[in-house]
PDB file of C-alpha atoms in Angstrom:
ATOM      1  CA  MET A   1     -29.826  -2.985 230.466  1.00 40.00           C
ATOM      2  CA  ALA A   2     -29.626   0.107 228.610  1.00 39.00           C
ATOM      3  CA  MET A   3     -26.979   0.015 225.739  1.00 38.00           C
ATOM      4  CA  ARG A   4     -24.194   2.465 225.742  1.00 39.00           C
ATOM      5  CA  ARG A   5     -24.390   4.469 222.419  1.00 40.00           C
ATOM      6  CA  LYS A   6     -20.720   4.601 220.575  1.00 39.00           C
ATOM      7  CA  ARG A   7     -19.650   7.922 219.797  1.00 37.00           C
ATOM      8  CA  PRO A   8     -19.751   8.418 216.133  1.00 34.00           C
ATOM      9  CA  ARG A   9     -16.242   8.389 214.559  1.00 36.00           C
ATOM     10  CA  GLN A  10     -14.761  12.044 213.237  1.00 34.00           C
ATOM     11  CA  LEU A  11     -14.331  11.456 209.663  1.00 33.00           C
ATOM     12  CA  SER A  12     -11.305  13.394 208.346  1.00 33.00           C
ATOM     13  CA  LEU A  13     -11.881  15.585 205.065  1.00 33.00           C
ATOM     14  CA  ASP A  14      -8.972  15.811 202.679  1.00 37.00           C
ATOM     15  CA  LEU A  15      -9.345  19.646 202.467  1.00 34.00           C
ATOM     16  CA  GLN A  16      -6.990  21.687 200.888  1.00 40.00           C
ATOM     17  CA  THR A  17      -5.199  24.051 203.063  1.00 43.00           C
ATOM     18  CA  LEU A  18      -3.656  27.593 201.994  1.00 40.00           C
ATOM     19  CA  PRO A  19      -0.085  28.138 203.056  1.00 52.00           C
ATOM     20  CA  ALA A  20       1.190  31.549 204.149  1.00 47.00           C
ATOM     21  CA  VAL A  21       3.507  32.897 201.548  1.00 52.00           C
ATOM     22  CA  GLY A  22       4.453  36.198 203.057  1.00 55.00           C
ATOM     23  CA  ARG A  23       8.137  37.487 203.800  1.00 54.00           C
ATOM     24  CA  GLU A  24       7.132  37.633 207.199  1.00 57.00           C
ATOM     25  CA  ASP A  25       6.013  33.769 207.213  1.00 62.00           C
ATOM     26  CA  PHE A  26       9.568  32.702 206.021  1.00 70.00           C
ATOM     27  CA  TYR A  27      11.901  31.339 208.507  1.00 74.00           C
ATOM     28  CA  VAL A  28      15.636  32.151 208.260  1.00 79.00           C
ATOM     29  CA  SER A  29      18.213  29.787 209.056  1.00 79.00           C
ATOM     30  CA  SER A  30      21.689  28.841 208.089  1.00 78.00           C
ATOM     31  CA  ALA A  31      20.129  26.196 205.412  1.00 80.00           C
ATOM     32  CA  ASN A  32      18.545  29.332 203.568  1.00 86.00           C
ATOM     33  CA  ALA A  33      20.139  32.370 204.512  1.00 88.00           C
ATOM     34  CA  THR A  34      21.940  32.748 201.451  1.00 92.00           C
ATOM     35  CA  ALA A  35      18.841  32.181 199.197  1.00 93.00           C
ATOM     36  CA  VAL A  36      16.762  34.507 201.247  1.00 91.00           C
ATOM     37  CA  ALA A  37      19.574  37.321 201.036  1.00 93.00           C
ATOM     38  CA  LEU A  38      19.615  36.883 197.010  1.00 96.00           C
ATOM     39  CA  ILE A  39      15.803  37.188 196.849  1.00 95.00           C
ATOM     40  CA  ASP A  40      15.884  40.352 199.117  1.00 93.00           C
ATOM     41  CA  GLY A  41      18.795  41.745 196.864  1.00 96.00           C
ATOM     42  CA  TRP A  42      17.340  40.708 193.646  1.00 97.00           C
ATOM     43  CA  GLN A  43      17.754  44.064 191.873  1.00 97.00           C
ATOM     44  CA  ASP A  44      21.530  43.402 192.253  1.00 96.00           C
ATOM     45  CA  TRP A  45      21.589  40.345 190.307  1.00 96.00           C
ATOM     46  CA  PRO A  46      24.754  40.669 188.010  1.00 89.00           C
ATOM     47  CA  ALA A  47      23.072  38.648 185.400  1.00 94.00           C
ATOM     48  CA  ARG A  48      19.502  39.440 186.328  1.00 97.00           C
ATOM     49  CA  LYS A  49      18.401  35.844 186.757  1.00 98.00           C
ATOM     50  CA  LEU A  50      18.655  33.309 189.249  1.00 98.00           C
ATOM     51  CA  VAL A  51      17.892  29.610 189.710  1.00 98.00           C
ATOM     52  CA  LEU A  52      16.637  28.562 192.893  1.00 97.00           C
ATOM     53  CA  ASN A  53      17.064  24.578 193.613  1.00 96.00           C
ATOM     54  CA  GLY A  54      16.552  22.484 196.468  1.00 93.00           C
ATOM     55  CA  PRO A  55      14.347  19.428 197.515  1.00 88.00           C
ATOM     56  CA  ALA A  56      10.603  19.551 197.758  1.00 85.00           C
ATOM     57  CA  GLY A  57       9.151  21.649 200.464  1.00 79.00           C
ATOM     58  CA  ALA A  58      12.481  23.485 200.927  1.00 84.00           C
ATOM     59  CA  GLY A  59      10.658  26.967 200.306  1.00 85.00           C
ATOM     60  CA  LYS A  60      10.960  27.369 196.631  1.00 92.00           C
ATOM     61  CA  THR A  61       7.510  28.426 195.978  1.00 91.00           C
ATOM     62  CA  HIS A  62       7.253  30.283 199.074  1.00 88.00           C
ATOM     63  CA  LEU A  63      10.466  32.493 198.060  1.00 92.00           C
ATOM     64  CA  ALA A  64       9.038  32.901 194.467  1.00 95.00           C
ATOM     65  CA  HIS A  65       6.076  34.518 195.894  1.00 93.00           C
ATOM     66  CA  VAL A  66       8.318  36.750 198.322  1.00 92.00           C
ATOM     67  CA  TRP A  67      10.035  37.772 195.137  1.00 95.00           C
ATOM     68  CA  SER A  68       6.980  38.458 193.309  1.00 96.00           C
ATOM     69  CA  ASP A  69       5.776  40.599 195.946  1.00 93.00           C
ATOM     70  CA  LEU A  70       9.250  42.466 195.673  1.00 94.00           C
ATOM     71  CA  SER A  71       9.630  42.684 192.376  1.00 97.00           C
ATOM     72  CA  GLY A  72       5.884  42.645 191.124  1.00 97.00           C
ATOM     73  CA  GLY A  73       6.747  39.971 188.797  1.00 97.00           C
ATOM     74  CA  ALA A  74       4.499  37.191 187.646  1.00 97.00           C
ATOM     75  CA  ILE A  75       4.765  33.490 188.545  1.00 97.00           C
ATOM     76  CA  VAL A  76       4.242  30.804 185.796  1.00 98.00           C
ATOM     77  CA  GLN A  77       4.655  27.195 185.926  1.00 97.00           C
ATOM     78  CA  ALA A  78       7.059  25.681 183.196  1.00 98.00           C
ATOM     79  CA  GLY A  79       4.741  23.064 182.195  1.00 97.00           C
ATOM     80  CA  ASP A  80       2.219  25.854 181.073  1.00 97.00           C
ATOM     81  CA  LEU A  81       4.823  27.491 178.899  1.00 97.00           C
ATOM     82  CA  ALA A  82       4.175  25.997 175.437  1.00 97.00           C
ATOM     83  CA  GLN A  83       0.564  27.224 175.654  1.00 96.00           C
ATOM     84  CA  ALA A  84       1.305  30.627 177.113  1.00 97.00           C
ATOM     85  CA  ASP A  85       1.683  34.167 175.393  1.00 97.00           C
ATOM     86  CA  ILE A  86       5.411  34.277 175.710  1.00 97.00           C
ATOM     87  CA  PRO A  87       5.659  38.143 174.628  1.00 97.00           C
ATOM     88  CA  ALA A  88       3.173  39.080 177.203  1.00 97.00           C
ATOM     89  CA  LEU A  89       4.982  36.955 179.990  1.00 97.00           C
ATOM     90  CA  ALA A  90       8.266  38.854 178.834  1.00 97.00           C
ATOM     91  CA  SER A  91       7.026  42.356 179.084  1.00 97.00           C
ATOM     92  CA  GLY A  92       7.607  42.064 183.026  1.00 97.00           C
ATOM     93  CA  HIS A  93       9.781  40.329 185.616  1.00 98.00           C
ATOM     94  CA  ILE A  94       8.900  36.502 185.838  1.00 98.00           C
ATOM     95  CA  ALA A  95       9.228  33.663 187.835  1.00 98.00           C
ATOM     96  CA  ILE A  96       9.010  30.013 186.249  1.00 98.00           C
ATOM     97  CA  GLU A  97       8.329  27.211 188.532  1.00 98.00           C
ATOM     98  CA  ALA A  98       9.566  23.559 188.161  1.00 97.00           C
ATOM     99  CA  ALA A  99      11.707  24.583 185.213  1.00 98.00           C
ATOM    100  CA  ASP A 100      13.431  20.952 185.259  1.00 97.00           C
ATOM    101  CA  THR A 101      10.196  19.229 184.827  1.00 97.00           C
ATOM    102  CA  ILE A 102       9.888  20.297 181.293  1.00 98.00           C
ATOM    103  CA  ALA A 103      13.058  18.382 180.055  1.00 97.00           C
ATOM    104  CA  GLY A 104      12.411  16.276 176.897  1.00 96.00           C
ATOM    105  CA  ASP A 105       9.439  18.372 176.298  1.00 97.00           C
ATOM    106  CA  PRO A 106      10.438  20.239 172.902  1.00 97.00           C
ATOM    107  CA  ASP A 107       7.477  22.682 172.954  1.00 97.00           C
ATOM    108  CA  ALA A 108       8.077  23.472 176.677  1.00 98.00           C
ATOM    109  CA  GLU A 109      11.788  24.080 176.134  1.00 98.00           C
ATOM    110  CA  GLU A 110      11.425  26.198 173.259  1.00 98.00           C
ATOM    111  CA  ALA A 111       9.149  28.429 174.903  1.00 98.00           C
ATOM    112  CA  LEU A 112      11.186  28.823 178.044  1.00 98.00           C
ATOM    113  CA  PHE A 113      14.222  29.564 175.655  1.00 98.00           C
ATOM    114  CA  HIS A 114      12.365  32.400 173.985  1.00 98.00           C
ATOM    115  CA  LEU A 115      11.087  33.705 177.180  1.00 98.00           C
ATOM    116  CA  HIS A 116      14.443  33.845 178.784  1.00 98.00           C
ATOM    117  CA  ASN A 117      15.772  35.609 175.816  1.00 98.00           C
ATOM    118  CA  LEU A 118      13.086  38.030 175.134  1.00 98.00           C
ATOM    119  CA  ALA A 119      12.729  39.267 179.004  1.00 98.00           C
ATOM    120  CA  LEU A 120      16.345  39.692 179.523  1.00 97.00           C
ATOM    121  CA  ALA A 121      16.307  41.598 176.292  1.00 97.00           C
ATOM    122  CA  GLU A 122      13.836  43.875 177.401  1.00 96.00           C
ATOM    123  CA  GLY A 123      15.594  44.466 180.793  1.00 97.00           C
ATOM    124  CA  HIS A 124      13.503  42.200 183.041  1.00 98.00           C
ATOM    125  CA  SER A 125      14.487  39.520 185.628  1.00 98.00           C
ATOM    126  CA  LEU A 126      14.145  35.959 185.968  1.00 98.00           C
ATOM    127  CA  LEU A 127      13.852  33.621 188.718  1.00 98.00           C
ATOM    128  CA  ILE A 128      13.737  29.970 188.040  1.00 98.00           C
ATOM    129  CA  THR A 129      13.146  27.185 190.693  1.00 98.00           C
ATOM    130  CA  ALA A 130      13.918  23.515 190.256  1.00 98.00           C
ATOM    131  CA  ARG A 131      14.653  20.802 192.697  1.00 95.00           C
ATOM    132  CA  ALA A 132      17.946  20.163 190.830  1.00 96.00           C
ATOM    133  CA  ALA A 133      20.522  22.584 189.559  1.00 96.00           C
ATOM    134  CA  PRO A 134      20.653  23.303 186.077  1.00 97.00           C
ATOM    135  CA  ASN A 135      23.521  20.892 184.957  1.00 96.00           C
ATOM    136  CA  HIS A 136      21.452  17.934 186.209  1.00 96.00           C
ATOM    137  CA  TRP A 137      18.356  19.008 183.882  1.00 97.00           C
ATOM    138  CA  PRO A 138      18.046  16.323 180.938  1.00 97.00           C
ATOM    139  CA  LEU A 139      17.449  19.350 178.528  1.00 97.00           C
ATOM    140  CA  VAL A 140      17.105  18.440 174.651  1.00 97.00           C
ATOM    141  CA  LEU A 141      17.618  21.858 173.588  1.00 97.00           C
ATOM    142  CA  PRO A 142      21.407  22.678 173.354  1.00 97.00           C
ATOM    143  CA  ASP A 143      20.657  26.537 173.318  1.00 97.00           C
ATOM    144  CA  LEU A 144      18.565  26.468 176.270  1.00 98.00           C
ATOM    145  CA  ALA A 145      20.725  23.857 177.852  1.00 97.00           C
ATOM    146  CA  SER A 146      23.698  26.458 177.672  1.00 97.00           C
ATOM    147  CA  ARG A 147      21.769  29.446 179.053  1.00 97.00           C
ATOM    148  CA  MET A 148      20.487  27.579 181.879  1.00 98.00           C
ATOM    149  CA  GLN A 149      23.895  26.216 183.172  1.00 96.00           C
ATOM    150  CA  ALA A 150      25.404  29.797 182.756  1.00 96.00           C
ATOM    151  CA  THR A 151      22.688  30.994 185.095  1.00 97.00           C
ATOM    152  CA  PRO A 152      23.861  31.702 188.476  1.00 97.00           C
ATOM    153  CA  THR A 153      22.444  29.341 190.800  1.00 97.00           C
ATOM    154  CA  CYS A 154      21.548  29.004 194.367  1.00 96.00           C
ATOM    155  CA  THR A 155      20.824  25.690 196.612  1.00 95.00           C
ATOM    156  CA  LEU A 156      18.515  25.323 199.449  1.00 91.00           C
ATOM    157  CA  LYS A 157      19.672  22.931 201.678  1.00 85.00           C
ATOM    158  CA  GLU A 158      18.064  20.196 203.960  1.00 82.00           C
ATOM    159  CA  PRO A 159      16.617  21.479 207.276  1.00 83.00           C
ATOM    160  CA  ASP A 160      18.857  21.788 210.437  1.00 85.00           C
ATOM    161  CA  ASP A 161      16.971  21.319 213.698  1.00 88.00           C
ATOM    162  CA  GLU A 162      16.118  25.083 214.102  1.00 86.00           C
ATOM    163  CA  LEU A 163      14.705  25.183 210.640  1.00 85.00           C
ATOM    164  CA  LEU A 164      12.819  21.844 210.874  1.00 90.00           C
ATOM    165  CA  ALA A 165      11.094  22.918 214.039  1.00 91.00           C
ATOM    166  CA  ALA A 166       9.980  25.962 212.222  1.00 87.00           C
ATOM    167  CA  VAL A 167       8.786  24.286 209.254  1.00 86.00           C
ATOM    168  CA  LEU A 168       6.664  22.171 211.382  1.00 92.00           C
ATOM    169  CA  MET A 169       5.276  25.058 213.163  1.00 90.00           C
ATOM    170  CA  LYS A 170       4.224  26.758 209.791  1.00 86.00           C
ATOM    171  CA  GLN A 171       2.808  23.611 208.469  1.00 88.00           C
ATOM    172  CA  MET A 172       0.929  23.084 211.449  1.00 93.00           C
ATOM    173  CA  GLY A 173      -0.342  26.782 211.590  1.00 91.00           C
ATOM    174  CA  ASP A 174      -1.161  26.541 207.992  1.00 88.00           C
ATOM    175  CA  ARG A 175      -3.773  23.800 209.095  1.00 92.00           C
ATOM    176  CA  GLN A 176      -4.848  25.630 212.245  1.00 92.00           C
ATOM    177  CA  ILE A 177      -3.037  22.754 214.408  1.00 94.00           C
ATOM    178  CA  LEU A 178      -2.188  23.699 217.992  1.00 94.00           C
ATOM    179  CA  PRO A 179       0.197  21.162 219.412  1.00 96.00           C
ATOM    180  CA  THR A 180       0.752  20.688 222.918  1.00 95.00           C
ATOM    181  CA  PRO A 181       4.048  21.690 224.309  1.00 94.00           C
ATOM    182  CA  GLY A 182       6.897  19.415 223.713  1.00 95.00           C
ATOM    183  CA  THR A 183       5.400  17.754 220.531  1.00 96.00           C
ATOM    184  CA  ILE A 184       7.619  19.509 218.145  1.00 96.00           C
ATOM    185  CA  PRO A 185      10.956  19.022 219.958  1.00 96.00           C
ATOM    186  CA  TYR A 186       9.995  15.407 220.104  1.00 96.00           C
ATOM    187  CA  LEU A 187       9.139  15.254 216.239  1.00 96.00           C
ATOM    188  CA  VAL A 188      12.688  16.930 215.383  1.00 94.00           C
ATOM    189  CA  ARG A 189      14.721  14.449 217.795  1.00 94.00           C
ATOM    190  CA  ARG A 190      13.233  11.725 215.754  1.00 94.00           C
ATOM    191  CA  MET A 191      12.399  12.872 212.172  1.00 91.00           C
ATOM    192  CA  PRO A 192      14.716  12.411 209.174  1.00 88.00           C
ATOM    193  CA  ARG A 193      15.908  15.712 208.114  1.00 82.00           C
ATOM    194  CA  ALA A 194      13.882  16.209 205.326  1.00 81.00           C
ATOM    195  CA  PHE A 195      11.339  18.620 204.110  1.00 80.00           C
ATOM    196  CA  GLY A 196       9.115  16.130 202.441  1.00 81.00           C
ATOM    197  CA  ASP A 197       8.738  14.168 205.723  1.00 88.00           C
ATOM    198  CA  ALA A 198       7.835  17.168 207.446  1.00 88.00           C
ATOM    199  CA  GLY A 199       5.013  17.777 205.101  1.00 87.00           C
ATOM    200  CA  ARG A 200       3.691  14.030 205.336  1.00 91.00           C
ATOM    201  CA  VAL A 201       3.880  13.905 209.217  1.00 95.00           C
ATOM    202  CA  VAL A 202       1.787  16.930 209.772  1.00 95.00           C
ATOM    203  CA  ALA A 203      -0.832  15.598 207.333  1.00 94.00           C
ATOM    204  CA  ALA A 204      -0.828  12.425 208.980  1.00 95.00           C
ATOM    205  CA  LEU A 205      -0.821  13.943 212.605  1.00 96.00           C
ATOM    206  CA  ASP A 206      -3.671  16.363 211.361  1.00 95.00           C
ATOM    207  CA  LYS A 207      -5.988  13.348 209.697  1.00 95.00           C
ATOM    208  CA  LEU A 208      -5.347  11.398 212.880  1.00 95.00           C
ATOM    209  CA  ALA A 209      -6.187  13.848 215.512  1.00 94.00           C
ATOM    210  CA  LEU A 210      -9.769  14.807 213.343  1.00 94.00           C
ATOM    211  CA  GLU A 211     -10.290  11.088 213.427  1.00 94.00           C
ATOM    212  CA  ARG A 212     -10.043  10.713 217.189  1.00 93.00           C
ATOM    213  CA  ARG A 213     -11.230  14.491 218.148  1.00 92.00           C
ATOM    214  CA  ARG A 214      -7.695  14.598 219.937  1.00 93.00           C
ATOM    215  CA  PRO A 215      -5.219  17.459 220.407  1.00 94.00           C
ATOM    216  CA  VAL A 216      -1.750  16.757 218.552  1.00 96.00           C
ATOM    217  CA  THR A 217       0.457  15.560 221.384  1.00 96.00           C
ATOM    218  CA  ARG A 218       3.773  13.795 221.822  1.00 96.00           C
ATOM    219  CA  ALA A 219       1.807  10.415 222.325  1.00 95.00           C
ATOM    220  CA  LEU A 220      -0.242  11.085 218.747  1.00 96.00           C
ATOM    221  CA  ALA A 221       3.615  12.224 217.143  1.00 96.00           C
ATOM    222  CA  ALA A 222       4.904   8.797 218.569  1.00 96.00           C
ATOM    223  CA  GLU A 223       2.113   6.867 216.876  1.00 95.00           C
ATOM    224  CA  VAL A 224       2.190   8.462 213.509  1.00 96.00           C
ATOM    225  CA  LEU A 225       6.101   8.146 213.248  1.00 95.00           C
ATOM    226  CA  ASP A 226       5.680   4.448 214.106  1.00 94.00           C
ATOM    227  CA  LYS A 227       3.102   3.869 211.313  1.00 93.00           C
ATOM    228  CA  MET A 228       5.080   5.591 209.120  1.00 93.00           C
ATOM    229  CA  GLY A 229       8.100   3.837 209.832  1.00 90.00           C
ATOM    230  CA  LEU A 230      10.181   7.194 210.729  1.00 85.00           C
TER     231      LEU A 230
END
């Protein structure tokens, strides 16, 4: 009897995807409309600075890139400031990402303090992103804490159904996933309203679909949600 050859299992490679971060790629809903309006109207910020805070995946980095395109400003990670050329960064508009992560690091806090003061003194604007509002950052430098807490703040909210569907579609598009009809509405009805969960679900769907050489369907989505306990 002839032996049937087993079809080789598709190995999934953990390849880095490049998300689309243009203004046209950002979906506006009631959860983020205020933030988008502030970014679009950045030249009218009364204090020439803004803290944009919200949960992981809410779109802070995306909006920082949109603002960078609009203003011509640079983007820097707060964790890199201690080794950065602060006068050079302060010579133009600047976005500082993940500012709350440097709390408790004296060198990084000192660098952010000087960047804040120098950039504003030279007439430039500052966009600062973080997960929490400044009054929740455990900063050790009192002068920096006072300046951050005096900065106008806008919070990106967790997604409503409309925004969650758009986030899922965008993240699938970034991975070149084409779900079958009904898959995204199925996910929206059953998933938690959390940006972080959206990213994990899409990554898991992508991996399982590649392993099985199957399209992303409702059945596959149900299996992923069950495995993730969502």
